[in-house]
């Protein structure tokens, strides 16, 4: 499936994300470990080389990880992404941990939690990951950026760029201006 999608998206994209961290696909997040991860990413990198030659353009490939990872898993991922020479890593997707919602009536809902409640978990993963990646490839920070200071914090923790999703819904395009001002 990943190879088919890569082939279809390749001619149209500026960069492509390999999403192994969606909470909505059964067992998908199991791809974030060891042998499965290196097999998947190696196959995609080989395909990328073929597609780059066929289309005469190099489209960078980033892998996107969950915020629900422990230190050993982060170690493992950092090792694999460096050894297969991924072009980037995106940290993070939504969290399945609803503990920050306390007794909120929707705390029992299935699916991933985004925005402010994922920010600290996301930042923790970003920080640990950046220490292990040690500048070898760019990290795109995402998760809980609701204002300019949140974007600046991601860069301070080791991200090279940031993405916003939920914040854009709650704050609108003004958020982008605020992030740019904070990053200056
Ligand atoms: C409704 C919704 C749909 C999403 N769909 C995807 C998706 O298809 N692929 C993906 O990699 N991430 C997806 N995400 C995760 C976001 O891209 C982002 O990583 C996450 O929400 C954390 O950032 P935020 O706090 O700025 O929303 C989705 C998030 C939300 C809220």
PDB file of C-alpha atoms and ligand atoms in Angstrom:
ATOM      1  CA  UNK A   1       0.000   0.000   0.000  1.00  0.00           C
ATOM      2  CA  UNK A   2       2.767   2.445   0.943  1.00  0.00           C
ATOM      3  CA  UNK A   3       4.673   1.724  -2.278  1.00  0.00           C
ATOM      4  CA  UNK A   4       1.538   2.205  -4.388  1.00  0.00           C
ATOM      5  CA  UNK A   5       0.766   5.532  -2.667  1.00  0.00           C
ATOM      6  CA  UNK A   6       4.378   6.711  -3.055  1.00  0.00           C
ATOM      7  CA  UNK A   7       4.319   5.978  -6.762  1.00  0.00           C
ATOM      8  CA  UNK A   8       0.981   7.781  -7.293  1.00  0.00           C
ATOM      9  CA  UNK A   9       1.828  10.850  -5.183  1.00  0.00           C
ATOM     10  CA  UNK A  10       5.455  11.222  -6.271  1.00  0.00           C
ATOM     11  CA  UNK A  11       5.051  13.285  -9.487  1.00  0.00           C
ATOM     12  CA  UNK A  12       2.701  15.772  -7.774  1.00  0.00           C
ATOM     13  CA  UNK A  13       4.337  16.316  -4.382  1.00  0.00           C
ATOM     14  CA  UNK A  14       7.013  18.650  -2.988  1.00  0.00           C
ATOM     15  CA  UNK A  15       7.611  16.189  -0.148  1.00  0.00           C
ATOM     16  CA  UNK A  16       5.876  13.028   1.041  1.00  0.00           C
ATOM     17  CA  UNK A  17       5.031  11.891   4.564  1.00  0.00           C
ATOM     18  CA  UNK A  18       5.051   8.236   5.539  1.00  0.00           C
ATOM     19  CA  UNK A  19       2.380   8.088   8.205  1.00  0.00           C
ATOM     20  CA  UNK A  20       2.941   5.209  10.638  1.00  0.00           C
ATOM     21  CA  UNK A  21       1.298   6.931  13.585  1.00  0.00           C
ATOM     22  CA  UNK A  22      -2.413   7.304  12.844  1.00  0.00           C
ATOM     23  CA  UNK A  23      -4.541   6.027  15.739  1.00  0.00           C
ATOM     24  CA  UNK A  24      -7.362   5.221  13.307  1.00  0.00           C
ATOM     25  CA  UNK A  25      -5.863   2.212  11.492  1.00  0.00           C
ATOM     26  CA  UNK A  26      -5.584  -1.029  13.447  1.00  0.00           C
ATOM     27  CA  UNK A  27      -1.970  -2.110  14.133  1.00  0.00           C
ATOM     28  CA  UNK A  28      -0.561   0.759  12.062  1.00  0.00           C
ATOM     29  CA  UNK A  29       1.468   2.117  14.957  1.00  0.00           C
ATOM     30  CA  UNK A  30       3.166  -1.280  15.368  1.00  0.00           C
ATOM     31  CA  UNK A  31       5.159  -0.263  12.269  1.00  0.00           C
ATOM     32  CA  UNK A  32       7.081   2.180  14.485  1.00  0.00           C
ATOM     33  CA  UNK A  33       9.364  -0.549  15.827  1.00  0.00           C
ATOM     34  CA  UNK A  34      12.563  -2.347  14.846  1.00  0.00           C
ATOM     35  CA  UNK A  35      12.553  -4.742  11.903  1.00  0.00           C
ATOM     36  CA  UNK A  36       9.142  -3.659  10.547  1.00  0.00           C
ATOM     37  CA  UNK A  37      10.210  -0.022  10.499  1.00  0.00           C
ATOM     38  CA  UNK A  38      13.516  -0.574   8.744  1.00  0.00           C
ATOM     39  CA  UNK A  39      11.924  -2.952   6.188  1.00  0.00           C
ATOM     40  CA  UNK A  40       9.199  -0.411   5.385  1.00  0.00           C
ATOM     41  CA  UNK A  41      11.472   2.628   5.172  1.00  0.00           C
ATOM     42  CA  UNK A  42      14.189   0.815   3.216  1.00  0.00           C
ATOM     43  CA  UNK A  43      11.636  -0.338   0.627  1.00  0.00           C
ATOM     44  CA  UNK A  44      10.294   3.215   0.326  1.00  0.00           C
ATOM     45  CA  UNK A  45      13.780   4.723  -0.008  1.00  0.00           C
ATOM     46  CA  UNK A  46      14.614   2.238  -2.782  1.00  0.00           C
ATOM     47  CA  UNK A  47      11.398   3.135  -4.570  1.00  0.00           C
ATOM     48  CA  UNK A  48      12.155   6.849  -4.102  1.00  0.00           C
ATOM     49  CA  UNK A  49      15.517   6.378  -5.871  1.00  0.00           C
ATOM     50  CA  UNK A  50      13.798   4.669  -8.826  1.00  0.00           C
ATOM     51  CA  UNK A  51      11.115   7.372  -8.990  1.00  0.00           C
ATOM     52  CA  UNK A  52      13.683  10.178  -8.757  1.00  0.00           C
ATOM     53  CA  UNK A  53      15.455   8.771 -11.812  1.00  0.00           C
ATOM     54  CA  UNK A  54      12.194   8.188 -13.710  1.00  0.00           C
ATOM     55  CA  UNK A  55      10.759  11.670 -13.040  1.00  0.00           C
ATOM     56  CA  UNK A  56      14.010  13.642 -12.959  1.00  0.00           C
ATOM     57  CA  UNK A  57      13.179  15.156  -9.561  1.00  0.00           C
ATOM     58  CA  UNK A  58      13.999  14.241  -5.988  1.00  0.00           C
ATOM     59  CA  UNK A  59      10.994  14.329  -3.654  1.00  0.00           C
ATOM     60  CA  UNK A  60      12.043  14.161   0.024  1.00  0.00           C
ATOM     61  CA  UNK A  61      10.506  11.469   2.192  1.00  0.00           C
ATOM     62  CA  UNK A  62       9.659  12.130   5.857  1.00  0.00           C
ATOM     63  CA  UNK A  63       8.301   9.675   8.408  1.00  0.00           C
ATOM     64  CA  UNK A  64       5.688  10.777  10.929  1.00  0.00           C
ATOM     65  CA  UNK A  65       5.680   9.361  14.454  1.00  0.00           C
ATOM     66  CA  UNK A  66       3.305   9.238  17.429  1.00  0.00           C
ATOM     67  CA  UNK A  67       3.690  11.103  20.722  1.00  0.00           C
ATOM     68  CA  UNK A  68       2.940   7.876  22.626  1.00  0.00           C
ATOM     69  CA  UNK A  69       6.476   6.454  22.433  1.00  0.00           C
ATOM     70  CA  UNK A  70       8.859   5.617  25.252  1.00  0.00           C
ATOM     71  CA  UNK A  71      12.569   6.412  25.231  1.00  0.00           C
ATOM     72  CA  UNK A  72      13.572   2.965  23.945  1.00  0.00           C
ATOM     73  CA  UNK A  73      11.184   3.288  21.002  1.00  0.00           C
ATOM     74  CA  UNK A  74      12.499   6.782  20.227  1.00  0.00           C
ATOM     75  CA  UNK A  75      16.074   5.393  20.317  1.00  0.00           C
ATOM     76  CA  UNK A  76      15.073   2.678  17.910  1.00  0.00           C
ATOM     77  CA  UNK A  77      13.347   5.064  15.478  1.00  0.00           C
ATOM     78  CA  UNK A  78      16.269   7.520  15.556  1.00  0.00           C
ATOM     79  CA  UNK A  79      18.678   4.698  14.746  1.00  0.00           C
ATOM     80  CA  UNK A  80      16.554   3.427  11.825  1.00  0.00           C
ATOM     81  CA  UNK A  81      15.850   6.841  10.241  1.00  0.00           C
ATOM     82  CA  UNK A  82      19.552   7.676  10.302  1.00  0.00           C
ATOM     83  CA  UNK A  83      20.640   4.329   8.905  1.00  0.00           C
ATOM     84  CA  UNK A  84      18.143   4.330   6.011  1.00  0.00           C
ATOM     85  CA  UNK A  85      18.863   8.045   5.431  1.00  0.00           C
ATOM     86  CA  UNK A  86      15.327   9.359   5.622  1.00  0.00           C
ATOM     87  CA  UNK A  87      15.032  12.988   4.480  1.00  0.00           C
ATOM     88  CA  UNK A  88      13.087  14.113   7.534  1.00  0.00           C
ATOM     89  CA  UNK A  89      11.038  13.093  10.538  1.00  0.00           C
ATOM     90  CA  UNK A  90       7.738  14.623  11.650  1.00  0.00           C
ATOM     91  CA  UNK A  91       7.000  14.645  15.365  1.00  0.00           C
ATOM     92  CA  UNK A  92       4.176  14.170  16.188  1.00  0.00           C
ATOM     93  CA  UNK A  93       0.770  12.825  15.266  1.00  0.00           C
ATOM     94  CA  UNK A  94      -2.202  12.846  17.694  1.00  0.00           C
ATOM     95  CA  UNK A  95      -2.143  11.000  21.034  1.00  0.00           C
ATOM     96  CA  UNK A  96      -4.267   8.073  22.201  1.00  0.00           C
ATOM     97  CA  UNK A  97      -3.571   9.110  25.809  1.00  0.00           C
ATOM     98  CA  UNK A  98      -6.678  10.889  27.109  1.00  0.00           C
ATOM     99  CA  UNK A  99      -5.437  11.306  30.698  1.00  0.00           C
ATOM    100  CA  UNK A 100      -4.981  15.085  30.249  1.00  0.00           C
ATOM    101  CA  UNK A 101      -8.758  15.376  29.746  1.00  0.00           C
ATOM    102  CA  UNK A 102      -9.516  14.166  33.296  1.00  0.00           C
ATOM    103  CA  UNK A 103     -13.241  13.561  33.738  1.00  0.00           C
ATOM    104  CA  UNK A 104     -14.281  15.420  30.573  1.00  0.00           C
ATOM    105  CA  UNK A 105     -17.447  13.767  29.180  1.00  0.00           C
ATOM    106  CA  UNK A 106     -15.686  13.063  25.854  1.00  0.00           C
ATOM    107  CA  UNK A 107     -12.538  11.592  27.449  1.00  0.00           C
ATOM    108  CA  UNK A 108     -13.730   8.086  26.561  1.00  0.00           C
ATOM    109  CA  UNK A 109     -13.965   8.766  22.817  1.00  0.00           C
ATOM    110  CA  UNK A 110     -11.881   6.640  20.451  1.00  0.00           C
ATOM    111  CA  UNK A 111      -9.308   8.225  18.134  1.00  0.00           C
ATOM    112  CA  UNK A 112      -6.471  10.694  18.448  1.00  0.00           C
ATOM    113  CA  UNK A 113      -6.349  13.825  20.575  1.00  0.00           C
ATOM    114  CA  UNK A 114      -4.800  16.945  19.013  1.00  0.00           C
ATOM    115  CA  UNK A 115      -4.152  20.582  19.938  1.00  0.00           C
ATOM    116  CA  UNK A 116      -3.262  21.834  23.403  1.00  0.00           C
ATOM    117  CA  UNK A 117      -3.721  18.455  25.177  1.00  0.00           C
ATOM    118  CA  UNK A 118      -1.017  16.830  22.998  1.00  0.00           C
ATOM    119  CA  UNK A 119       1.507  19.661  23.234  1.00  0.00           C
ATOM    120  CA  UNK A 120       3.575  18.482  26.208  1.00  0.00           C
ATOM    121  CA  UNK A 121       3.767  14.849  25.047  1.00  0.00           C
ATOM    122  CA  UNK A 122       4.666  15.995  21.575  1.00  0.00           C
ATOM    123  CA  UNK A 123       7.370  18.329  22.880  1.00  0.00           C
ATOM    124  CA  UNK A 124       8.819  15.578  25.072  1.00  0.00           C
ATOM    125  CA  UNK A 125       9.163  13.250  22.057  1.00  0.00           C
ATOM    126  CA  UNK A 126      10.603  16.087  19.949  1.00  0.00           C
ATOM    127  CA  UNK A 127      13.224  16.885  22.588  1.00  0.00           C
ATOM    128  CA  UNK A 128      14.374  13.271  23.037  1.00  0.00           C
ATOM    129  CA  UNK A 129      14.346  12.680  19.306  1.00  0.00           C
ATOM    130  CA  UNK A 130      16.385  15.828  18.556  1.00  0.00           C
ATOM    131  CA  UNK A 131      19.053  14.706  21.046  1.00  0.00           C
ATOM    132  CA  UNK A 132      19.342  11.360  19.270  1.00  0.00           C
ATOM    133  CA  UNK A 133      19.099  12.657  15.689  1.00  0.00           C
ATOM    134  CA  UNK A 134      21.860  15.161  16.484  1.00  0.00           C
ATOM    135  CA  UNK A 135      21.228  17.298  13.388  1.00  0.00           C
ATOM    136  CA  UNK A 136      21.631  14.389  10.933  1.00  0.00           C
ATOM    137  CA  UNK A 137      18.208  15.094   9.375  1.00  0.00           C
ATOM    138  CA  UNK A 138      15.574  17.803   9.796  1.00  0.00           C
ATOM    139  CA  UNK A 139      12.760  17.366  12.302  1.00  0.00           C
ATOM    140  CA  UNK A 140       9.387  18.991  11.624  1.00  0.00           C
ATOM    141  CA  UNK A 141       7.666  19.808  14.921  1.00  0.00           C
ATOM    142  CA  UNK A 142       3.886  19.480  15.152  1.00  0.00           C
ATOM    143  CA  UNK A 143       1.417  19.022  17.987  1.00  0.00           C
ATOM    144  CA  UNK A 144      -0.297  21.652  20.080  1.00  0.00           C
ATOM    145  CA  UNK A 145       0.983  24.833  18.430  1.00  0.00           C
ATOM    146  CA  UNK A 146      -1.758  27.252  19.502  1.00  0.00           C
ATOM    147  CA  UNK A 147       0.307  30.473  19.521  1.00  0.00           C
ATOM    148  CA  UNK A 148       3.629  31.941  18.393  1.00  0.00           C
ATOM    149  CA  UNK A 149       5.450  30.973  21.573  1.00  0.00           C
ATOM    150  CA  UNK A 150       4.478  27.314  21.026  1.00  0.00           C
ATOM    151  CA  UNK A 151       6.058  27.414  17.548  1.00  0.00           C
ATOM    152  CA  UNK A 152       9.237  29.009  18.922  1.00  0.00           C
ATOM    153  CA  UNK A 153       9.383  26.330  21.630  1.00  0.00           C
ATOM    154  CA  UNK A 154       9.402  23.575  18.971  1.00  0.00           C
ATOM    155  CA  UNK A 155      12.367  25.233  17.230  1.00  0.00           C
ATOM    156  CA  UNK A 156      14.145  25.654  20.565  1.00  0.00           C
ATOM    157  CA  UNK A 157      13.665  21.948  21.273  1.00  0.00           C
ATOM    158  CA  UNK A 158      15.321  21.003  17.962  1.00  0.00           C
ATOM    159  CA  UNK A 159      12.752  21.279  15.153  1.00  0.00           C
ATOM    160  CA  UNK A 160      13.879  22.769  11.811  1.00  0.00           C
ATOM    161  CA  UNK A 161      10.313  23.631  10.764  1.00  0.00           C
ATOM    162  CA  UNK A 162       6.823  23.432  12.253  1.00  0.00           C
ATOM    163  CA  UNK A 163       3.347  22.431  11.111  1.00  0.00           C
ATOM    164  CA  UNK A 164       0.024  23.617  12.519  1.00  0.00           C
ATOM    165  CA  UNK A 165      -3.282  21.803  12.294  1.00  0.00           C
ATOM    166  CA  UNK A 166      -5.715  22.246  15.220  1.00  0.00           C
ATOM    167  CA  UNK A 167      -4.346  25.696  16.065  1.00  0.00           C
ATOM    168  CA  UNK A 168      -5.255  26.892  12.590  1.00  0.00           C
ATOM    169  CA  UNK A 169      -8.850  25.812  13.164  1.00  0.00           C
ATOM    170  CA  UNK A 170      -9.141  27.565  16.549  1.00  0.00           C
ATOM    171  CA  UNK A 171      -7.020  30.658  15.783  1.00  0.00           C
ATOM    172  CA  UNK A 172      -7.351  31.083  11.999  1.00  0.00           C
ATOM    173  CA  UNK A 173      -4.657  32.484   9.667  1.00  0.00           C
ATOM    174  CA  UNK A 174      -3.634  35.044  12.320  1.00  0.00           C
ATOM    175  CA  UNK A 175      -1.757  32.151  13.966  1.00  0.00           C
ATOM    176  CA  UNK A 176       0.666  31.980  11.035  1.00  0.00           C
ATOM    177  CA  UNK A 177       1.571  35.674  11.369  1.00  0.00           C
ATOM    178  CA  UNK A 178       2.032  35.199  15.099  1.00  0.00           C
ATOM    179  CA  UNK A 179       4.297  32.170  14.577  1.00  0.00           C
ATOM    180  CA  UNK A 180       6.433  34.036  12.033  1.00  0.00           C
ATOM    181  CA  UNK A 181       6.791  37.004  14.385  1.00  0.00           C
ATOM    182  CA  UNK A 182       7.753  34.723  17.284  1.00  0.00           C
ATOM    183  CA  UNK A 183      10.294  32.825  15.151  1.00  0.00           C
ATOM    184  CA  UNK A 184      12.011  36.074  14.102  1.00  0.00           C
TER     185      UNK A 184
HETATM  186  C1  LIG B   1      -9.188  15.624  12.190  1.00  0.00           C
HETATM  187  C2  LIG B   1      -7.731  15.274  12.076  1.00  0.00           C
HETATM  188  C3  LIG B   1      -7.301  14.488  11.009  1.00  0.00           C
HETATM  189  C4  LIG B   1      -5.947  14.139  10.879  1.00  0.00           C
HETATM  190  N1  LIG B   1      -5.550  13.359   9.826  1.00  0.00           N
HETATM  191  C5  LIG B   1      -4.244  13.034   9.679  1.00  0.00           C
HETATM  192  C6  LIG B   1      -3.801  12.253   8.569  1.00  0.00           C
HETATM  193  O1  LIG B   1      -4.577  11.836   7.710  1.00  0.00           O
HETATM  194  N2  LIG B   1      -2.474  11.963   8.479  1.00  0.00           N
HETATM  195  C7  LIG B   1      -1.571  12.404   9.406  1.00  0.00           C
HETATM  196  O2  LIG B   1      -0.380  12.120   9.286  1.00  0.00           O
HETATM  197  N3  LIG B   1      -1.962  13.150  10.476  1.00  0.00           N
HETATM  198  C8  LIG B   1      -3.258  13.476  10.622  1.00  0.00           C
HETATM  199  N4  LIG B   1      -3.667  14.243  11.699  1.00  0.00           N
HETATM  200  C9  LIG B   1      -2.667  14.676  12.691  1.00  0.00           C
HETATM  201  C10 LIG B   1      -2.206  16.116  12.453  1.00  0.00           C
HETATM  202  O3  LIG B   1      -1.582  16.236  11.188  1.00  0.00           O
HETATM  203  C11 LIG B   1      -1.221  16.564  13.551  1.00  0.00           C
HETATM  204  O4  LIG B   1      -0.064  15.759  13.497  1.00  0.00           O
HETATM  205  C12 LIG B   1      -1.833  16.456  14.956  1.00  0.00           C
HETATM  206  O5  LIG B   1      -3.187  16.865  14.955  1.00  0.00           O
HETATM  207  C13 LIG B   1      -1.060  17.289  15.975  1.00  0.00           C
HETATM  208  O6  LIG B   1      -1.005  18.642  15.568  1.00  0.00           O
HETATM  209  P1  LIG B   1      -2.041  19.776  16.097  1.00  0.00           P
HETATM  210  O7  LIG B   1      -2.027  19.728  17.591  1.00  0.00           O
HETATM  211  O8  LIG B   1      -1.529  21.047  15.498  1.00  0.00           O
HETATM  212  O9  LIG B   1      -3.396  19.390  15.556  1.00  0.00           O
HETATM  213  C14 LIG B   1      -5.015  14.593  11.845  1.00  0.00           C
HETATM  214  C15 LIG B   1      -5.463  15.396  12.922  1.00  0.00           C
HETATM  215  C16 LIG B   1      -6.796  15.729  13.051  1.00  0.00           C
HETATM  216  C17 LIG B   1      -7.231  16.580  14.220  1.00  0.00           C
END
